């Protein structure tokens, strides 16, 4: 009889426990559903706000010496854009030639429409603002060129730094190789910045370790009276057709006397 009385009690206890579990599950289901709706709405909001930008990252820029409203931008996609502060949704011109990110762009202090660029494709390129392709391309190593700078003394001289060396170029001498090369002995040091000092023959070089080294530039000829015109001739040579027409005019303008 005692066993018979205990069986109904055990069944009632199990039934009560089952009822409590079902009730707890019913209370949790609406909350989970509400959370799911909130997550779905949040996902829809994120998807609605996502967009793909058509603008590439800029890595360097320089203002036009004769008009601070105009500037050049070097981009990671390899283009150089000529921009105006008056127009924020379009470019005035786009220059193509580099095959990798362009790190720096610098206007010439002597010839306003001439500028230099350097980048990850191992090259330094010389441009005229009226031409979308480079006038000259300089390659001297298989390392990315991290920075460039024009000399403040001579129009045909500029310098550059790659990961482990400094280069000085002089277009009066040659445009095939640097006239001065100085290598860094420490393989863990990466040269990052380069600057000519104002009105002197010294230059400053910064590196990845946080140091700035001052160098004395020697064995560079003083600027000639025609150094500015030399750079103009290099970056914007006279077309052969124009020179031929000028020659023919000079010949026919003065016929021989009889």
Coordinates of C-alpha atoms in Angstrom, one line a residue:
X1 CA 0.0 0.0 0.0
X2 CA 2.9 2.4 0.8
X3 CA 4.4 1.6 -2.6
X4 CA 1.1 2.3 -4.3
X5 CA 0.8 5.6 -2.5
X6 CA 4.4 6.7 -3.5
X7 CA 3.9 6.0 -7.3
X8 CA 1.2 8.7 -7.8
X9 CA 3.3 11.2 -5.8
X10 CA 6.4 10.5 -8.0
X11 CA 4.3 10.9 -11.2
X12 CA 2.8 14.2 -9.9
X13 CA 6.4 15.5 -9.2
X14 CA 7.6 14.6 -12.7
X15 CA 4.5 16.2 -14.2
X16 CA 5.1 19.4 -12.2
X17 CA 8.7 19.5 -13.3
X18 CA 7.7 19.0 -17.0
X19 CA 5.1 21.8 -16.7
X20 CA 7.7 24.2 -15.3
X21 CA 10.2 23.4 -18.1
X22 CA 7.5 24.0 -20.8
X23 CA 6.5 27.2 -19.2
X24 CA 10.1 28.4 -19.1
X25 CA 10.6 27.5 -22.7
X26 CA 7.4 29.4 -23.7
X27 CA 8.7 32.5 -21.8
X28 CA 12.1 32.3 -23.6
X29 CA 10.7 31.9 -27.2
X30 CA 9.2 35.4 -27.6
X31 CA 12.4 36.9 -26.2
X32 CA 14.5 34.9 -28.7
X33 CA 12.2 35.9 -31.5
X34 CA 12.5 39.5 -30.6
X35 CA 16.2 39.3 -30.5
X36 CA 16.3 37.6 -33.8
X37 CA 14.2 40.4 -35.3
X38 CA 16.5 42.9 -33.8
X39 CA 19.6 41.1 -35.3
X40 CA 17.9 40.9 -38.7
X41 CA 17.1 44.6 -38.6
X42 CA 20.6 45.4 -37.5
X43 CA 22.0 43.3 -40.4
X44 CA 19.7 45.1 -42.9
X45 CA 20.9 48.4 -41.6
X46 CA 24.5 47.5 -42.0
X47 CA 23.9 46.2 -45.5
X48 CA 22.1 49.4 -46.4
X49 CA 25.0 51.6 -45.1
X50 CA 27.7 49.6 -46.8
X51 CA 29.2 51.2 -49.9
X52 CA 32.2 50.9 -52.2
X53 CA 34.3 54.0 -52.6
X54 CA 35.6 55.0 -56.0
X55 CA 38.4 57.1 -54.5
X56 CA 41.9 55.7 -53.9
X57 CA 44.0 56.5 -50.9
X58 CA 46.3 59.5 -51.3
X59 CA 50.0 59.0 -50.3
X60 CA 51.5 62.4 -51.0
X61 CA 50.6 65.9 -52.3
X62 CA 52.2 69.1 -53.2
X63 CA 50.8 72.6 -54.0
X64 CA 51.5 74.4 -57.2
X65 CA 54.2 77.0 -56.5
X66 CA 52.4 79.8 -58.4
X67 CA 48.9 79.1 -57.3
X68 CA 48.0 77.6 -53.9
X69 CA 44.6 76.7 -55.2
X70 CA 46.1 73.9 -57.4
X71 CA 47.8 70.8 -56.1
X72 CA 48.9 67.3 -57.1
X73 CA 48.0 64.1 -55.3
X74 CA 49.9 60.8 -55.6
X75 CA 47.7 57.8 -55.1
X76 CA 48.1 54.2 -54.1
X77 CA 46.6 53.0 -57.4
X78 CA 49.5 54.6 -59.4
X79 CA 47.8 57.7 -60.7
X80 CA 48.7 61.4 -60.1
X81 CA 45.7 63.7 -60.0
X82 CA 45.9 67.4 -60.6
X83 CA 43.2 69.0 -58.3
X84 CA 41.8 72.4 -57.4
X85 CA 40.5 73.5 -54.0
X86 CA 37.5 75.0 -55.9
X87 CA 36.3 71.6 -57.1
X88 CA 36.0 68.7 -54.7
X89 CA 34.2 66.2 -57.0
X90 CA 36.4 66.1 -60.0
X91 CA 40.1 66.2 -61.2
X92 CA 41.6 68.8 -63.5
X93 CA 43.9 66.2 -65.0
X94 CA 45.1 62.6 -64.4
X95 CA 48.7 61.5 -65.1
X96 CA 49.4 57.8 -65.8
X97 CA 52.7 56.0 -66.1
X98 CA 53.5 54.4 -62.7
X99 CA 52.7 50.7 -62.3
X100 CA 52.4 50.7 -58.5
X101 CA 51.6 53.1 -55.6
X102 CA 53.1 56.6 -56.0
X103 CA 54.6 57.7 -52.7
X104 CA 55.7 61.3 -53.3
X105 CA 55.2 64.1 -55.8
X106 CA 57.2 67.4 -55.9
X107 CA 56.9 70.5 -58.1
X108 CA 60.2 72.0 -59.4
X109 CA 61.1 75.3 -57.6
X110 CA 62.6 76.6 -60.8
X111 CA 60.3 75.4 -63.6
X112 CA 56.7 75.7 -62.3
X113 CA 55.1 73.3 -64.7
X114 CA 57.6 70.5 -64.1
X115 CA 57.3 67.9 -61.3
X116 CA 58.8 64.6 -60.1
X117 CA 57.2 61.5 -58.7
X118 CA 58.5 58.3 -57.2
X119 CA 56.9 55.0 -56.1
X120 CA 56.9 51.3 -55.4
X121 CA 57.6 50.4 -59.1
X122 CA 61.3 51.3 -58.6
X123 CA 61.1 54.4 -60.7
X124 CA 61.4 58.2 -60.5
X125 CA 59.5 60.0 -63.2
X126 CA 59.8 63.5 -64.6
X127 CA 56.6 65.2 -65.9
X128 CA 55.3 68.3 -67.5
X129 CA 51.9 69.3 -66.4
X130 CA 50.7 69.7 -70.0
X131 CA 51.5 66.0 -70.8
X132 CA 49.7 63.0 -69.2
X133 CA 52.7 60.8 -69.8
X134 CA 56.1 61.2 -68.2
X135 CA 58.8 63.0 -70.1
X136 CA 61.6 60.8 -68.5
X137 CA 61.8 57.7 -66.4
X138 CA 64.7 57.0 -64.1
X139 CA 65.5 53.4 -62.9
X140 CA 68.7 52.6 -61.0
X141 CA 67.8 49.7 -58.6
X142 CA 65.1 47.1 -57.9
X143 CA 64.0 48.8 -54.7
X144 CA 61.0 51.1 -54.1
X145 CA 61.8 54.8 -54.1
X146 CA 60.5 56.2 -50.9
X147 CA 61.1 60.0 -51.3
X148 CA 62.4 62.6 -53.7
X149 CA 63.4 66.3 -53.4
X150 CA 64.6 69.0 -55.8
X151 CA 67.7 70.9 -55.1
X152 CA 67.2 74.5 -54.0
X153 CA 70.4 75.6 -55.8
X154 CA 70.4 74.0 -59.2
X155 CA 67.3 73.2 -61.4
X156 CA 68.8 70.0 -62.9
X157 CA 69.7 68.4 -59.5
X158 CA 67.4 66.2 -57.4
X159 CA 67.8 63.5 -54.9
X160 CA 66.0 60.3 -53.8
X161 CA 66.1 57.6 -51.2
X162 CA 65.3 53.9 -51.5
X163 CA 65.3 51.4 -48.7
X164 CA 69.1 51.3 -48.3
X165 CA 70.7 54.1 -50.4
X166 CA 70.8 57.7 -51.3
X167 CA 70.9 58.9 -54.9
X168 CA 71.8 62.3 -56.4
X169 CA 70.9 62.9 -60.0
X170 CA 72.1 65.7 -62.2
X171 CA 70.4 66.0 -65.6
X172 CA 73.3 68.2 -66.9
X173 CA 75.6 65.2 -66.7
X174 CA 73.3 62.2 -67.5
X175 CA 69.8 60.9 -67.1
X176 CA 70.8 57.2 -67.1
X177 CA 72.4 56.9 -63.7
X178 CA 72.8 58.9 -60.5
X179 CA 76.0 60.9 -60.2
X180 CA 76.3 60.1 -56.5
X181 CA 75.2 56.9 -54.7
X182 CA 75.6 56.4 -50.9
X183 CA 74.6 53.1 -49.4
X184 CA 73.5 52.3 -45.8
X185 CA 75.5 49.6 -44.1
X186 CA 72.8 48.6 -41.6
X187 CA 70.4 46.2 -43.3
X188 CA 67.7 46.8 -40.7
X189 CA 67.6 50.5 -41.3
X190 CA 65.1 51.8 -44.0
X191 CA 65.6 55.3 -45.4
X192 CA 62.2 57.0 -45.5
X193 CA 62.5 60.8 -46.1
X194 CA 64.9 63.1 -47.9
X195 CA 65.3 66.9 -47.9
X196 CA 67.7 69.5 -49.4
X197 CA 68.5 72.3 -47.0
X198 CA 67.7 75.9 -48.1
X199 CA 70.4 77.6 -50.0
X200 CA 73.3 75.2 -49.0
X201 CA 74.9 72.0 -50.1
X202 CA 73.7 69.9 -47.2
X203 CA 70.9 67.3 -47.2
X204 CA 68.9 65.6 -44.5
X205 CA 67.8 61.9 -44.5
X206 CA 65.4 60.3 -42.1
X207 CA 65.2 56.6 -41.5
X208 CA 62.9 53.9 -39.9
X209 CA 64.8 54.0 -36.6
X210 CA 63.9 57.6 -35.9
X211 CA 67.2 59.1 -36.8
X212 CA 67.9 62.1 -39.0
X213 CA 71.4 62.2 -40.7
X214 CA 72.9 65.3 -42.2
X215 CA 75.1 64.9 -45.3
X216 CA 77.5 67.3 -47.0
X217 CA 77.0 67.3 -50.8
X218 CA 80.3 67.5 -52.7
X219 CA 81.6 67.2 -56.3
X220 CA 78.5 68.8 -57.7
X221 CA 79.1 71.6 -60.2
X222 CA 77.8 75.0 -59.5
X223 CA 74.6 75.9 -61.5
X224 CA 75.3 77.4 -64.9
X225 CA 73.4 80.5 -66.2
X226 CA 71.4 78.2 -68.4
X227 CA 70.5 75.5 -65.8
X228 CA 66.8 76.5 -65.8
X229 CA 66.6 76.4 -69.6
X230 CA 68.4 73.0 -69.5
X231 CA 65.6 71.5 -67.4
X232 CA 63.0 73.1 -69.7
X233 CA 64.6 71.5 -72.7
X234 CA 64.7 68.1 -71.0
X235 CA 61.1 68.0 -69.9
X236 CA 59.6 69.8 -72.9
X237 CA 61.8 69.3 -75.9
X238 CA 60.9 71.1 -79.2
X239 CA 59.0 68.7 -81.5
X240 CA 61.0 67.7 -84.6
X241 CA 58.3 68.9 -87.0
X242 CA 58.4 72.4 -85.4
X243 CA 62.2 72.5 -85.7
X244 CA 62.0 71.5 -89.4
X245 CA 59.4 74.1 -90.2
X246 CA 61.6 76.8 -88.5
X247 CA 64.6 75.7 -90.5
X248 CA 62.7 75.7 -93.8
X249 CA 61.3 79.2 -93.0
X250 CA 64.8 80.5 -92.3
X251 CA 66.0 79.1 -95.6
X252 CA 63.2 80.4 -97.8
X253 CA 62.9 83.8 -96.1
X254 CA 66.2 85.1 -97.4
X255 CA 66.5 84.1 -101.1
X256 CA 69.9 84.5 -102.7
X257 CA 70.5 87.7 -104.6
X258 CA 71.1 87.6 -108.4

